[in-house]
Amino acid sequence: MKKVLYPGSFDPFTIGHFDLVERASKLFDEVIIGVAINPGKNPMFTLTERENLIRECCKEIPNVKVVSFEGLLIDAITAFKADAVLRGLRAFSDFEYELQMALMNRSMLASCETIFMMPNANTSFISSHMVKEIANLNGSFEQYVPQIVAEAMRKKLNGAN
Ligand code: PNS
């Protein structure tokens, strides 16, 4: 039983994230999506909202589990008994940060393997940060996120919650 932990802020969960989850679900017995509690960030969605939205987006993929974690990623790896960490590599510009994070994690936990997967080329330019910025500036953002995420964002923007 091979489990991979896919950590991230997922604020919001985009079609690029979903693409990666779908791909990983075919390679691993279980994909654990770990939503990070990051006290330093001021997210658009609360942790529970992000978890619930991701669960809804991935409900058709049976071997996906959504959890949250606080603190170090290496502690989450141990807690969830994951065999590896999954991260998406969209462009060369992601590489430096991702390499540093993977090696830092491995220096703290020698058994920590990080696996990188490339999302579909037609989603590889999408970032949660830019999607939020576009949404906040009244641009069209719906095509970059799953439909239920778009609806939830629309409600946030309209001040519904
Ligand atoms: O989606 P993001 O914001 O790029 O995800 C970054 C995340 C949550 C994977 C990263 O910040 C992380 O692992 N945070 C947990 C704290 C930690 O372990 N920090 C040391 C990393 S070397």
Coordinates of C-alpha atoms and ligand atoms in Angstrom, one line a residue:
M1 CA 0.0 0.0 0.0
K2 CA 1.8 3.1 -1.2
K3 CA 0.6 6.4 0.1
V4 CA 1.6 9.8 -1.1
L5 CA 1.0 13.1 0.8
Y6 CA 0.2 16.0 -1.4
P7 CA 0.7 19.1 0.8
G8 CA -0.3 22.7 0.0
S9 CA -2.3 25.7 1.0
F10 CA -4.9 25.1 -1.7
D11 CA -6.3 28.6 -1.3
P12 CA -8.1 28.0 -3.6
F13 CA -7.9 24.5 -5.0
T14 CA -7.4 25.0 -8.8
I15 CA -7.9 22.7 -11.8
G16 CA -4.1 22.4 -11.8
H17 CA -4.2 20.9 -8.3
F18 CA -7.1 18.6 -9.4
D19 CA -5.1 17.5 -12.5
L20 CA -2.2 16.5 -10.3
V21 CA -4.5 14.6 -7.8
E22 CA -6.1 12.7 -10.7
R23 CA -2.7 11.7 -12.1
A24 CA -1.3 10.7 -8.7
S25 CA -4.4 8.6 -7.9
K26 CA -3.5 6.3 -10.8
L27 CA 0.1 5.8 -9.5
F28 CA -0.5 5.5 -5.7
D29 CA -2.8 3.3 -3.7
E30 CA -3.8 6.4 -1.7
V31 CA -3.4 10.2 -2.2
I32 CA -3.6 12.1 1.0
I33 CA -4.2 15.8 0.3
G34 CA -2.7 17.7 3.3
V35 CA -4.2 21.2 3.7
A36 CA -1.6 23.3 5.6
I37 CA -2.6 25.4 8.5
N38 CA -0.3 28.4 7.9
P39 CA -0.7 30.9 10.7
G40 CA 1.4 33.5 8.7
K41 CA -1.0 33.6 5.8
N42 CA -4.4 35.3 5.6
P43 CA -6.4 32.8 3.4
M44 CA -9.5 33.5 1.4
F45 CA -11.0 30.3 2.7
T46 CA -10.8 28.9 6.2
L47 CA -9.2 25.5 6.7
T48 CA -12.5 23.7 7.0
E49 CA -13.8 25.4 3.9
R50 CA -10.7 24.4 1.9
E51 CA -10.9 20.8 3.2
N52 CA -14.6 20.5 2.3
L53 CA -14.2 22.1 -1.1
I54 CA -11.4 19.7 -2.0
R55 CA -13.4 16.7 -0.7
E56 CA -16.3 17.7 -2.9
C57 CA -14.0 18.3 -5.9
C58 CA -12.4 14.8 -5.5
K59 CA -15.4 12.8 -4.4
E60 CA -15.3 10.7 -7.6
I61 CA -11.8 9.6 -6.9
P62 CA -12.1 6.8 -4.4
N63 CA -8.4 6.6 -3.2
V64 CA -8.2 10.3 -2.2
K65 CA -8.3 11.4 1.4
V66 CA -8.3 15.0 2.6
V67 CA -6.7 16.0 5.9
S68 CA -5.2 19.1 7.5
F69 CA -1.8 19.5 9.2
E70 CA -0.1 22.0 11.3
G71 CA 3.6 22.3 11.9
L72 CA 6.3 20.6 10.0
L73 CA 5.6 18.6 6.8
I74 CA 8.0 15.9 8.0
D75 CA 5.8 15.4 11.1
A76 CA 2.8 15.0 8.9
I77 CA 4.6 12.5 6.8
T78 CA 5.2 10.4 9.9
A79 CA 1.7 10.9 11.3
F80 CA 0.0 9.9 8.1
K81 CA 2.5 7.1 7.3
A82 CA 3.1 8.5 3.9
D83 CA 5.8 6.9 1.7
A84 CA 6.5 10.1 -0.2
V85 CA 5.5 13.8 -0.7
L86 CA 4.0 14.9 -3.9
R87 CA 4.6 18.4 -5.4
G88 CA 3.6 19.8 -8.7
L89 CA 6.3 21.4 -10.9
R90 CA 4.7 23.8 -13.3
A91 CA 7.7 25.6 -14.7
F92 CA 11.4 25.9 -14.3
S93 CA 10.8 28.8 -11.9
D94 CA 9.2 26.4 -9.4
F95 CA 12.2 24.2 -9.3
E96 CA 14.6 26.2 -7.1
Y97 CA 12.1 26.6 -4.3
E98 CA 10.9 23.0 -4.6
L99 CA 14.4 21.5 -4.7
Q100 CA 15.3 23.5 -1.6
M101 CA 12.2 22.4 0.2
A102 CA 12.7 18.7 -0.8
L103 CA 16.3 18.7 0.4
M104 CA 15.5 20.6 3.6
N105 CA 12.8 18.0 4.4
R106 CA 15.2 15.2 3.6
S107 CA 17.9 16.7 5.8
M108 CA 15.4 16.7 8.7
L109 CA 13.9 13.2 7.9
A110 CA 16.3 11.0 5.9
S111 CA 13.6 8.8 4.6
C112 CA 11.6 11.7 3.1
E113 CA 11.2 11.3 -0.6
T114 CA 9.6 14.0 -2.7
I115 CA 8.1 13.2 -6.1
F116 CA 7.4 15.9 -8.6
M117 CA 4.7 15.6 -11.2
M118 CA 4.0 18.0 -14.1
P119 CA 0.4 19.1 -14.5
N120 CA -1.3 19.2 -17.9
A121 CA 0.3 21.9 -20.0
N122 CA -3.0 23.7 -20.3
T123 CA -3.1 24.2 -16.5
S124 CA 0.6 24.7 -15.8
F125 CA 0.4 28.5 -15.7
I126 CA -2.3 28.6 -13.0
S127 CA -1.5 29.6 -9.5
S128 CA -3.8 30.1 -6.6
H129 CA -2.3 33.4 -5.8
M130 CA -3.0 34.8 -9.3
V131 CA -6.5 33.3 -9.4
K132 CA -7.3 35.2 -6.1
E133 CA -5.8 38.4 -7.5
I134 CA -7.8 38.2 -10.7
A135 CA -10.9 37.5 -8.7
N136 CA -10.3 40.4 -6.4
L137 CA -9.8 42.7 -9.3
N138 CA -13.1 41.6 -10.9
G139 CA -11.5 39.5 -13.6
S140 CA -12.8 36.2 -15.0
F141 CA -11.4 33.4 -12.8
E142 CA -14.0 30.7 -13.1
Q143 CA -12.1 28.7 -15.8
Y144 CA -9.1 28.2 -13.5
V145 CA -10.9 26.4 -10.6
P146 CA -13.4 23.6 -10.3
Q147 CA -17.0 24.8 -10.6
I148 CA -17.8 24.4 -6.9
V149 CA -14.7 26.4 -6.0
A150 CA -15.7 29.1 -8.4
E151 CA -19.2 29.3 -6.8
A152 CA -17.6 29.5 -3.3
M153 CA -15.3 32.2 -4.4
R154 CA -18.1 34.1 -6.0
K155 CA -20.0 34.0 -2.6
K156 CA -16.9 35.2 -0.8
L157 CA -16.4 38.1 -3.2
N158 CA -20.1 39.1 -2.8
G159 CA -19.6 39.1 0.9
A160 CA -22.0 36.2 1.5
N161 CA -19.6 34.5 4.0
Ligands
PNS1 O1 0.8 25.5 -1.6 P1 2.0 26.0 -1.0 O2 1.7 27.2 -0.2 O3 3.1 26.1 -2.0 O4 2.5 24.8 0.1 C1 3.6 25.0 0.9 C2 3.7 24.0 2.0 C3 2.4 24.0 2.8 C4 3.8 22.6 1.4 C5 5.0 24.3 2.8 O5 4.9 25.6 3.2 C6 5.1 23.4 4.0 O6 5.5 22.2 3.9 N1 4.7 23.9 5.2 C7 4.8 23.1 6.5 C8 5.9 23.7 7.3 C9 7.3 23.1 7.0 O7 7.5 21.9 7.1 N2 8.2 24.0 6.7 C10 9.5 23.6 6.3 C11 9.6 23.2 4.8 S1 11.2 22.9 4.3

